[in-house]
CSV table of C-alpha atoms and ligand atoms in Angstrom, one decimal:
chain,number,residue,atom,x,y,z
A,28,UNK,CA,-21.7,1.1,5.9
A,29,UNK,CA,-18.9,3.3,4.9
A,30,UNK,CA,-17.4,6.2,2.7
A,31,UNK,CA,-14.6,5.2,1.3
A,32,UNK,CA,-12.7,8.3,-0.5
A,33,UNK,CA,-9.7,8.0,-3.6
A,34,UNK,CA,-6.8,11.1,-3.1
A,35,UNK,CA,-5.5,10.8,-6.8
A,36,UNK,CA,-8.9,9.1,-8.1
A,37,UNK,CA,-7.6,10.5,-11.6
A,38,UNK,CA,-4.6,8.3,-11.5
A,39,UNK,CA,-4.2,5.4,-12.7
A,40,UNK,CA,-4.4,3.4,-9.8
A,41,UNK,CA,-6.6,5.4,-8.1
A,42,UNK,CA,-9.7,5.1,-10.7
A,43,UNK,CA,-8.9,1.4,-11.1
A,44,UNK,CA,-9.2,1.4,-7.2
A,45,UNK,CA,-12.4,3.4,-6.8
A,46,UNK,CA,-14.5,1.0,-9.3
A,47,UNK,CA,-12.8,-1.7,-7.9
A,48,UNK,CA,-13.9,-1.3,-4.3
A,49,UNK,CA,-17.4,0.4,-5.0
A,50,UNK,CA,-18.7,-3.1,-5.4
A,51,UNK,CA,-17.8,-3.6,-2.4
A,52,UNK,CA,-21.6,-4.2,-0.5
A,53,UNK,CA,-20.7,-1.9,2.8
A,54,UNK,CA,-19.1,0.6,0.4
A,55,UNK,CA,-22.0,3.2,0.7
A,56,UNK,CA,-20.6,6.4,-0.9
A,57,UNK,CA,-17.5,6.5,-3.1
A,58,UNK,CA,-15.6,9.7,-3.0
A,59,UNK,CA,-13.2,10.7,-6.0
A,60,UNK,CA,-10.8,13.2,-4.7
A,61,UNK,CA,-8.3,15.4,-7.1
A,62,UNK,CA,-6.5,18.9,-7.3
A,63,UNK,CA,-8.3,21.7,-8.3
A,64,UNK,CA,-8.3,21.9,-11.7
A,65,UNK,CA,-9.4,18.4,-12.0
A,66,UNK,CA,-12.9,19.0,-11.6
A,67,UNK,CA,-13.9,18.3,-15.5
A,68,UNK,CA,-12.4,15.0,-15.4
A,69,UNK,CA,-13.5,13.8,-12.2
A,70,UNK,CA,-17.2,14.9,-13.1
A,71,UNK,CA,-16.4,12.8,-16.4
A,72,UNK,CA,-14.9,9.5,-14.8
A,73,UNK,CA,-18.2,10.2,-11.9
A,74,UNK,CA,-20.6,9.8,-14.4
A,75,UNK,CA,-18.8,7.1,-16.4
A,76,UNK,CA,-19.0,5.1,-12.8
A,77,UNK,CA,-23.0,5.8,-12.5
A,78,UNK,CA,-23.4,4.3,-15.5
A,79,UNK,CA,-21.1,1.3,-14.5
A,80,UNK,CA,-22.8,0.6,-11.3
A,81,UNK,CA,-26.4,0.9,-13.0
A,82,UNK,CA,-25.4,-1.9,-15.5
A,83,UNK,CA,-23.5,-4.3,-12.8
A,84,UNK,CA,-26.3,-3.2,-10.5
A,85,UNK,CA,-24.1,-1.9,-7.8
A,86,UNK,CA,-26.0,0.5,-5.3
A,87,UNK,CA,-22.5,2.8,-4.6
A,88,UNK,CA,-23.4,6.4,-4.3
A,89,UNK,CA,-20.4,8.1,-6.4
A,90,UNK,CA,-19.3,12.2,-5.2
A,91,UNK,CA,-16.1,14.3,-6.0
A,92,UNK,CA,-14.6,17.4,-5.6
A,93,UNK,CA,-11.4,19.1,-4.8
A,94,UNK,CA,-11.4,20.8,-1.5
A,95,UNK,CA,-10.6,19.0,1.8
A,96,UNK,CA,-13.9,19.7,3.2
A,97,UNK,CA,-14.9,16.6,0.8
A,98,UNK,CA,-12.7,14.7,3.0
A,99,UNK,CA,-15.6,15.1,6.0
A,100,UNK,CA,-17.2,11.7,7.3
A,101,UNK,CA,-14.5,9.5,5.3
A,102,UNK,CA,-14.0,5.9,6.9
A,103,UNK,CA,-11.7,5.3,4.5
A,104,UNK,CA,-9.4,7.8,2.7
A,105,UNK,CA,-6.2,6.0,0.1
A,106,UNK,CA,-3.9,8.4,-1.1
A,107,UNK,CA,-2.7,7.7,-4.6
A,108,UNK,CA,-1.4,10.9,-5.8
A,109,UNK,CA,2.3,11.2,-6.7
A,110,UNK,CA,4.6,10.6,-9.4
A,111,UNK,CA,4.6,7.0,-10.6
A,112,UNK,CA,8.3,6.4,-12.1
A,113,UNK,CA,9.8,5.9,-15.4
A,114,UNK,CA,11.7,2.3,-16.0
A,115,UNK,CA,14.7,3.8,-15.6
A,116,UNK,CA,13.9,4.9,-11.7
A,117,UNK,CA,13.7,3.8,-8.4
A,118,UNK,CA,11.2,4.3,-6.1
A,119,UNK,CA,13.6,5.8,-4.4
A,120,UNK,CA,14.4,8.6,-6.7
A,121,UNK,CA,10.4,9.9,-6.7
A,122,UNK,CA,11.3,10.6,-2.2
A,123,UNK,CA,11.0,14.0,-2.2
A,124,UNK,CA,8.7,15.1,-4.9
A,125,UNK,CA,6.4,12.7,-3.6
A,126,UNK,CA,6.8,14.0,-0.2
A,127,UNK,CA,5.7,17.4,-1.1
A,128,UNK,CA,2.8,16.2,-2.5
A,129,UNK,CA,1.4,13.7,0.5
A,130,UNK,CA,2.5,16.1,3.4
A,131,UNK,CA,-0.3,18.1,1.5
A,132,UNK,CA,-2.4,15.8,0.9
A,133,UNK,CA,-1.9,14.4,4.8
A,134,UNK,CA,-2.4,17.6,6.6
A,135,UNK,CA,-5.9,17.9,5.0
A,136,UNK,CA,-6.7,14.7,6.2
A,137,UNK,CA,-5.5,14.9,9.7
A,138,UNK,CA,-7.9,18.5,9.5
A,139,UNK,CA,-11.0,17.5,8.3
A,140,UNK,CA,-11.2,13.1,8.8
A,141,UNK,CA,-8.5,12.1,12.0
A,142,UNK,CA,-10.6,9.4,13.0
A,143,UNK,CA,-10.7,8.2,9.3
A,144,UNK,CA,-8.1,5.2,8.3
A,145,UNK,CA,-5.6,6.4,5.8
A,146,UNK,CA,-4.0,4.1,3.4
A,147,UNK,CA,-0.8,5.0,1.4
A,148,UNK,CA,0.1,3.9,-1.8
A,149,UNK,CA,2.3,6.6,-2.8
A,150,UNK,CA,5.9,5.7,-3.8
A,151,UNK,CA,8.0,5.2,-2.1
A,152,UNK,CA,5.4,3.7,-0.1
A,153,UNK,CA,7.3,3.3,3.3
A,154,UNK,CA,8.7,6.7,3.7
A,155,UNK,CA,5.2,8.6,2.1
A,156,UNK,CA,3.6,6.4,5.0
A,157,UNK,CA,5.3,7.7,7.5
A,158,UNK,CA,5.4,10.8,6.2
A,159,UNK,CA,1.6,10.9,5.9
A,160,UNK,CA,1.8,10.0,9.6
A,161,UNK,CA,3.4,12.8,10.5
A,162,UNK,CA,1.9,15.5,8.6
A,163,UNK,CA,-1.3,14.1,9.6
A,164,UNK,CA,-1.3,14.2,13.5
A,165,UNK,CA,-2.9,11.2,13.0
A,166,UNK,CA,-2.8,7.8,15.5
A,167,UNK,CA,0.0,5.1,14.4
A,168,UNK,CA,-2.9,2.6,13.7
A,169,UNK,CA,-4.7,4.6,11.4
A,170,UNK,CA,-2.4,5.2,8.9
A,171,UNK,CA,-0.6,2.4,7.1
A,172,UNK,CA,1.0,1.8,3.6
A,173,UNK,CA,0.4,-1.0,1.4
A,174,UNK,CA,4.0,-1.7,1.7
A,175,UNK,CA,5.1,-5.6,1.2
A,176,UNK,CA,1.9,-7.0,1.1
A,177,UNK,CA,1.6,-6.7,-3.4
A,178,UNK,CA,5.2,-8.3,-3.0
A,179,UNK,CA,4.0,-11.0,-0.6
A,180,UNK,CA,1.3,-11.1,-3.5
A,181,UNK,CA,3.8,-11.5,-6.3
A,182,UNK,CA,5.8,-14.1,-4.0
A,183,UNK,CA,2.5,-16.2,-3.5
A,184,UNK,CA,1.5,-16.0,-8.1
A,185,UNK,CA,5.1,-17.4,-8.6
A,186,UNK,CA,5.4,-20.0,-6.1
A,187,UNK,CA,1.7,-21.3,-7.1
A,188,UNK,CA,3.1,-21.7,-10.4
A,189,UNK,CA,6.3,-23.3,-9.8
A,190,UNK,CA,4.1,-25.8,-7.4
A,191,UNK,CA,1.2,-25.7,-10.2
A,192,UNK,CA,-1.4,-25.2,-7.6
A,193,UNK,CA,-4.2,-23.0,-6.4
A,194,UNK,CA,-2.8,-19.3,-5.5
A,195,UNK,CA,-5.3,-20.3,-2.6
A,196,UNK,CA,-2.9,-23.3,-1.7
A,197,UNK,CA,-0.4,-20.5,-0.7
A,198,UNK,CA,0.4,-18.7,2.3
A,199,UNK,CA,4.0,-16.5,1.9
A,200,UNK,CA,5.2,-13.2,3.5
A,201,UNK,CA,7.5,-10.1,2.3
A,202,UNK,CA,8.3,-7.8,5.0
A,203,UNK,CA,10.8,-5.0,4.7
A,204,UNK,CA,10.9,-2.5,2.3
A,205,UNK,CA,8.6,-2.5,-0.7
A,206,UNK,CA,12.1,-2.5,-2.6
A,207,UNK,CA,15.3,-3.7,-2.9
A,208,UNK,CA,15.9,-4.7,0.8
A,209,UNK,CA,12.7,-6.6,0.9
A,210,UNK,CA,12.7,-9.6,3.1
A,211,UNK,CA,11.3,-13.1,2.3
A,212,UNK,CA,9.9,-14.9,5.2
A,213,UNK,CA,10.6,-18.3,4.3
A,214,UNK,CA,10.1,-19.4,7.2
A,215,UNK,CA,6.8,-18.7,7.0
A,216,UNK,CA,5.9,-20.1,3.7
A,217,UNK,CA,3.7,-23.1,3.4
A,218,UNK,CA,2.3,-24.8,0.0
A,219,UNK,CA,-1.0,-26.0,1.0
A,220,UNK,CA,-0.2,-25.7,4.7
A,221,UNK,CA,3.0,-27.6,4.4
A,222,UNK,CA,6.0,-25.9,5.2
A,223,UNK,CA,8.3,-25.3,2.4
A,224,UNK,CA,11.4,-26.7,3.7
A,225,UNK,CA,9.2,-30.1,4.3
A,226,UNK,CA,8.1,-30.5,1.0
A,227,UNK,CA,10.0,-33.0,-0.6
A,228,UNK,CA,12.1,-31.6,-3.7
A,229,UNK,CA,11.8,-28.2,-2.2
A,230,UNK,CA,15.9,-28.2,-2.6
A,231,UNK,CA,15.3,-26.8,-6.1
A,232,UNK,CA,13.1,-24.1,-5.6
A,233,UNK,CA,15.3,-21.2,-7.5
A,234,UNK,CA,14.2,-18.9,-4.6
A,235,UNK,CA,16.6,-16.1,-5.4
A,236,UNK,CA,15.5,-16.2,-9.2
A,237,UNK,CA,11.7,-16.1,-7.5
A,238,UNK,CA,12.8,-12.9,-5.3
A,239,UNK,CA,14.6,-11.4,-8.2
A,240,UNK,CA,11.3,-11.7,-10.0
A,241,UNK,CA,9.2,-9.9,-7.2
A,242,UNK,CA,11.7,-7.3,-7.0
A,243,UNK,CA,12.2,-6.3,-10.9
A,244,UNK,CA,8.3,-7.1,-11.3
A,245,UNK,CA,7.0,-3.2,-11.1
A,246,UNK,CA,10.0,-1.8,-13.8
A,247,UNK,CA,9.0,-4.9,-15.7
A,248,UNK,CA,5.1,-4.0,-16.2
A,249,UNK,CA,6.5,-0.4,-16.3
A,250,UNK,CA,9.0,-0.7,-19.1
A,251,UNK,CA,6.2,-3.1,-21.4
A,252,UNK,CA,3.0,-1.2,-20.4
A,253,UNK,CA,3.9,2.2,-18.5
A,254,UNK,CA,2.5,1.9,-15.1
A,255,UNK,CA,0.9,-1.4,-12.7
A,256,UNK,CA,-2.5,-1.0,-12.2
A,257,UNK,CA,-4.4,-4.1,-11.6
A,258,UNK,CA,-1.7,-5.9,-9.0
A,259,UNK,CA,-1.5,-2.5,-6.7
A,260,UNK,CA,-5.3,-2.3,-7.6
A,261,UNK,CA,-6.5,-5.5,-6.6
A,262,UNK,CA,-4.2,-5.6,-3.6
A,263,UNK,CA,-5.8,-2.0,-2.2
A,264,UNK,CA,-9.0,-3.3,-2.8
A,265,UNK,CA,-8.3,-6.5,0.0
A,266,UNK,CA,-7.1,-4.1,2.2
A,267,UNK,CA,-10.2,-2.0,2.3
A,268,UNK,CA,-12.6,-5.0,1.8
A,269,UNK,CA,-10.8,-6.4,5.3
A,270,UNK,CA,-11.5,-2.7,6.9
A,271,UNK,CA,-15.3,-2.3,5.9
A,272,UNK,CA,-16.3,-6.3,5.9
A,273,UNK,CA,-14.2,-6.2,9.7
A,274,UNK,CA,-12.9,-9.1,8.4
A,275,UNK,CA,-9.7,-9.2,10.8
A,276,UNK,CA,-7.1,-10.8,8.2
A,277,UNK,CA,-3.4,-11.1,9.2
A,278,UNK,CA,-1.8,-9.3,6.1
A,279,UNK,CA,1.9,-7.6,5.5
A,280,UNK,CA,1.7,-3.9,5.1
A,281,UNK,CA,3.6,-0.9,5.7
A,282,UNK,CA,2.7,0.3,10.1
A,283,UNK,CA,4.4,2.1,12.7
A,284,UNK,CA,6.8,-0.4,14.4
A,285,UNK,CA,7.6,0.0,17.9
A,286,UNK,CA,11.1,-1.0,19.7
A,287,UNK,CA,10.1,-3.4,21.6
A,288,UNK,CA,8.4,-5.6,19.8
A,289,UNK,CA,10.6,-5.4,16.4
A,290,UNK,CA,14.0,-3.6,17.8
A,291,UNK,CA,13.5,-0.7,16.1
A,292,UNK,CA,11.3,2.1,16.1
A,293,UNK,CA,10.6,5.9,14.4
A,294,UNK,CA,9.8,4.2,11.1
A,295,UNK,CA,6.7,2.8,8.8
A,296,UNK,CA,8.0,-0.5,7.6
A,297,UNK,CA,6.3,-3.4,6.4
A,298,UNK,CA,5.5,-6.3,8.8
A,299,UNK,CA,2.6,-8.7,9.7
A,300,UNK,CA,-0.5,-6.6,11.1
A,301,UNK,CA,-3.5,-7.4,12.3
A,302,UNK,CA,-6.1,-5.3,9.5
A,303,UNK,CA,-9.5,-4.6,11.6
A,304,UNK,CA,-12.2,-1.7,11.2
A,305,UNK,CA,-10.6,0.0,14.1
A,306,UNK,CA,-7.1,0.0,12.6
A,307,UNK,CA,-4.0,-1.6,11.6
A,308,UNK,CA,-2.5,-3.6,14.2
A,309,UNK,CA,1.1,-5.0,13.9
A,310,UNK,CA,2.1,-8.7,15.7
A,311,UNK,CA,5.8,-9.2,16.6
A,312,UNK,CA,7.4,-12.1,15.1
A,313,UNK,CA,10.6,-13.6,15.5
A,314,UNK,CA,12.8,-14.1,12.6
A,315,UNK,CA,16.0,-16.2,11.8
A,316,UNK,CA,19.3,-14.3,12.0
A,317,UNK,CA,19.5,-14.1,8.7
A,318,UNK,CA,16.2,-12.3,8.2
A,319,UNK,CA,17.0,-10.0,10.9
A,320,UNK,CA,19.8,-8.6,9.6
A,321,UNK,CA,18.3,-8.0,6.4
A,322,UNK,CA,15.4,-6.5,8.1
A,323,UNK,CA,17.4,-3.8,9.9
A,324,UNK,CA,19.4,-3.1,6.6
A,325,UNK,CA,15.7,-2.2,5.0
A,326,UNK,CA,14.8,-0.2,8.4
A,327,UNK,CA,18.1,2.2,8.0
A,328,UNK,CA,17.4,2.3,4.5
A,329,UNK,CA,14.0,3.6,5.1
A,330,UNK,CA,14.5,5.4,8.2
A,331,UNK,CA,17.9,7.3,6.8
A,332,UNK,CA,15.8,8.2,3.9
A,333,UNK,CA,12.6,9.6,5.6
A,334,UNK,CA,14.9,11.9,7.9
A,335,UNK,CA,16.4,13.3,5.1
A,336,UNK,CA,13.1,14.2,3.2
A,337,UNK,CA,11.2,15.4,6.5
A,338,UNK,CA,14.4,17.7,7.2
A,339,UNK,CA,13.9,19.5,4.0
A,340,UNK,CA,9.8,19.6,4.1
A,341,UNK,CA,10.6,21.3,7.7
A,342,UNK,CA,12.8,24.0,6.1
A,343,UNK,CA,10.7,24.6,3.4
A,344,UNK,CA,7.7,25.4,5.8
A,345,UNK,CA,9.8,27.6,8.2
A,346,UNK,CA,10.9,30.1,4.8
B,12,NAD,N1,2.8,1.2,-3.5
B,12,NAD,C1,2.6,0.6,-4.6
B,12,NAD,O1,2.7,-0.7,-4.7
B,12,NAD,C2,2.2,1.3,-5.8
B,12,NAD,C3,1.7,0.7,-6.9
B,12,NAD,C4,1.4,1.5,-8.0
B,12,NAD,C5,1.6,2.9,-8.0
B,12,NAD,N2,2.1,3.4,-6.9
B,12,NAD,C6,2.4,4.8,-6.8
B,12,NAD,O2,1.1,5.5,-6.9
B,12,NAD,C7,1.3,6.8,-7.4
B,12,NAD,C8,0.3,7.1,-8.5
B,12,NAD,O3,0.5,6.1,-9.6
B,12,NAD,P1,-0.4,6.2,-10.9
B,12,NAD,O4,0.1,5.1,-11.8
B,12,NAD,O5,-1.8,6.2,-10.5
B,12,NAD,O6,0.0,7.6,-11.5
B,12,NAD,P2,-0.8,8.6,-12.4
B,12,NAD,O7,0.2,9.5,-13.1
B,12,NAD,O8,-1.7,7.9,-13.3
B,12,NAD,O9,-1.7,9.4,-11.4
B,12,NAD,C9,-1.1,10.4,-10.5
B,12,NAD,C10,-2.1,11.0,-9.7
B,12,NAD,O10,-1.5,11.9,-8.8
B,12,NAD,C11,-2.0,13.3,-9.0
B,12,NAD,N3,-0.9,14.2,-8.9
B,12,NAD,C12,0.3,14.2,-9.6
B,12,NAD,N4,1.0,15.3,-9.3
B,12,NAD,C13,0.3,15.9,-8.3
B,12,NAD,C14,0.6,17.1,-7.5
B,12,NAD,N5,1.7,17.8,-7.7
B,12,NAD,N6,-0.3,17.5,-6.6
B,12,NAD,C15,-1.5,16.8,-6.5
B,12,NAD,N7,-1.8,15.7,-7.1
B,12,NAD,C16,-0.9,15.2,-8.1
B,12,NAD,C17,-2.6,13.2,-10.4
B,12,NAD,O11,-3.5,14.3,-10.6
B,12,NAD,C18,-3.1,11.8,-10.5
B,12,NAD,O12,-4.4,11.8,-9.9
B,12,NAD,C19,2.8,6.9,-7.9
B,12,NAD,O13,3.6,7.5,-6.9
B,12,NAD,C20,3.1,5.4,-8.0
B,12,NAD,O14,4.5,5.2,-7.9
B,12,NAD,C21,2.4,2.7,-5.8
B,13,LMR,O1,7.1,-0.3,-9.3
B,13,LMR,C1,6.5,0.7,-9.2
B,13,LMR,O2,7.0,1.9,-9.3
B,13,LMR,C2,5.0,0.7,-8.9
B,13,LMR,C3,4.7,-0.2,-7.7
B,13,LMR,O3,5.5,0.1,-6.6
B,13,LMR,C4,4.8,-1.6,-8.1
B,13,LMR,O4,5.6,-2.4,-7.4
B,13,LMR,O5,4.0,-2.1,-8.9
């Protein structure tokens, strides 16, 4: 059983999350989290989830509040709050703001729940993850982002409709930065366990069109509808469904890489991981020349980037 607590549960993405996963059966006690002043509203969407549960006949106990010492006996904390951007931004541009908010956020976490796992989803994801790492004292396999694995996601919905099968059919990775330096493994992309580059008439997959798509897709749905909800959603909810179910999946997300297995280090980045109830462990993988060179471009990118926004979070708490 476990207690699974929402930072941000007045978000967007964070209330979509927190109904999401309290029907989750070893989801025992859902916690929604906010800043004070929030208290009103989270009462509010608290009661609107009582009634939810009674009618789907979910057995979820639902809490909230806004002061860290909610954050006691979490199994599970996601961190959701942040700036989402406008269509005209990159994830990039919401670095530092963000930052300020997480290393927050992070610190109260690494006081009152260390041995708690803490997902991410802030944007950028990569740097807030290691970020939150930092701040929070925390060990590297407890705190991950969601990183690649809602581009792996993306990847997956637009090859299973240029093959017209079953999403189920395909297995696809993103690693990289959940942004423009992304990296398609397609070497590890198989349609129905085939590998693509054996499937006859596979020459005219438009695969840069496809990654083009997967990179654009969060301004897209931002620009028509102003802000994702049920991809991130959705994709947070597997990630704590393989946590409390122990259900050991191999999934791409945003982890602590260390030198010797991946040839770099000091960063959060996304890769394959091993997702258990104990943690987030990454597996080592080799990758064509190609795809290594793009991965260390999205490594300095994220790296560079993180320095930079730790340097100034460090001056501001010395003044
Ligand atoms: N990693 C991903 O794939 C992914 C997907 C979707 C959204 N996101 C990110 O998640 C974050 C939230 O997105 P959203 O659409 O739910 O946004 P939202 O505006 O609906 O919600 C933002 C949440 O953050 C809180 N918040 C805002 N400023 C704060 C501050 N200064 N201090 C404390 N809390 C603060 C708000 O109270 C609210 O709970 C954004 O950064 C967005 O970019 C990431
Ligand atoms: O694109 C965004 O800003 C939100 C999120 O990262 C997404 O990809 O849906």
């Amino acid at each position: 059983m476990a207690k699974v607590t929402i930072i941000g549960a007045t978000g967007q993405v964070g209330s979509y999350v927190a109904h999401a996963v309290s029907q989750f059966p070893h989801v025992q006690e859902m916690c929604l989290y906010g800043r004070p002043g929030n208290e009103q509203y989270l009462d509010g969407l608290a009661h609107d989830m009582m009634d939810s549960f009674a009618a789907r006949g979910t057995n979820t106990r639902v809490t909230f509040g806004t002061t860290p010492k909610e954050l006691r006996g979490s199994d599970i904390i996601v961190l959701t709050s942040g700036v989402p951007r406008k269509a005209t931004q990159t994830r990039l541009d919401l670095a530092l703001e963000n930052a300020r908010i997480v290393k927050v956020f992070a610190e109260q976490v690494g006081r009152m729940a260390p041995e708690a796992i803490l997902l991410v989803v802030t944007n950028p994801v990569d740097i807030m993850t290691t970020v939150a790492l930092k701040y929070s004292g925390m060990m590297p396999h407890r705190v991950f982002g969601l990183g690649t694995h809602l581009d792996s996601m993306r990847l997956k919905a637009c090859l299973a409709e240029f093959f017209n099968v079953h999403v189920s059919e395909i297995h696809t990775r993103i690693i990289g930065e959940h942004g423009d330096t992304m990296v398609p493994m397609w070497s590890a992309t198989t349609v129905g366990g085939i590998q693509i580059d054996n499937l006859l008439g596979v020459a005219k997959l438009p695969r840069e069109e496809m990654i083009q798509r997967v990179k654009s897709s969060g301004s897209y749905i931002i620009e028509a509808k102003g802000a994702t909800v049920y991809g991130p959603g959705d994709a947070i909810a597997t990630l704590i469904r393989t946590i409390v179910e122990d259900e050991n999946r191999m999934l791409t997300v945003a982890t602590q890489i260390r030198r010797e297995v991946f040839g770099h280090e000091g960063v959060c980045v996304s890769v394959p991981a091993r997702i258990t109830r104990g943690g987030v462990f990454p597996i080592g993988v080799k990758l064509s020349e190609e795809e290594e060179q793009m991965f260390a471009k999205s490594v300095k990118l994220i790296r560079d980037t993180t320095e930079n926004v730790c340097a100034v979070l460090d001056a501001e708490s010395q003044e």
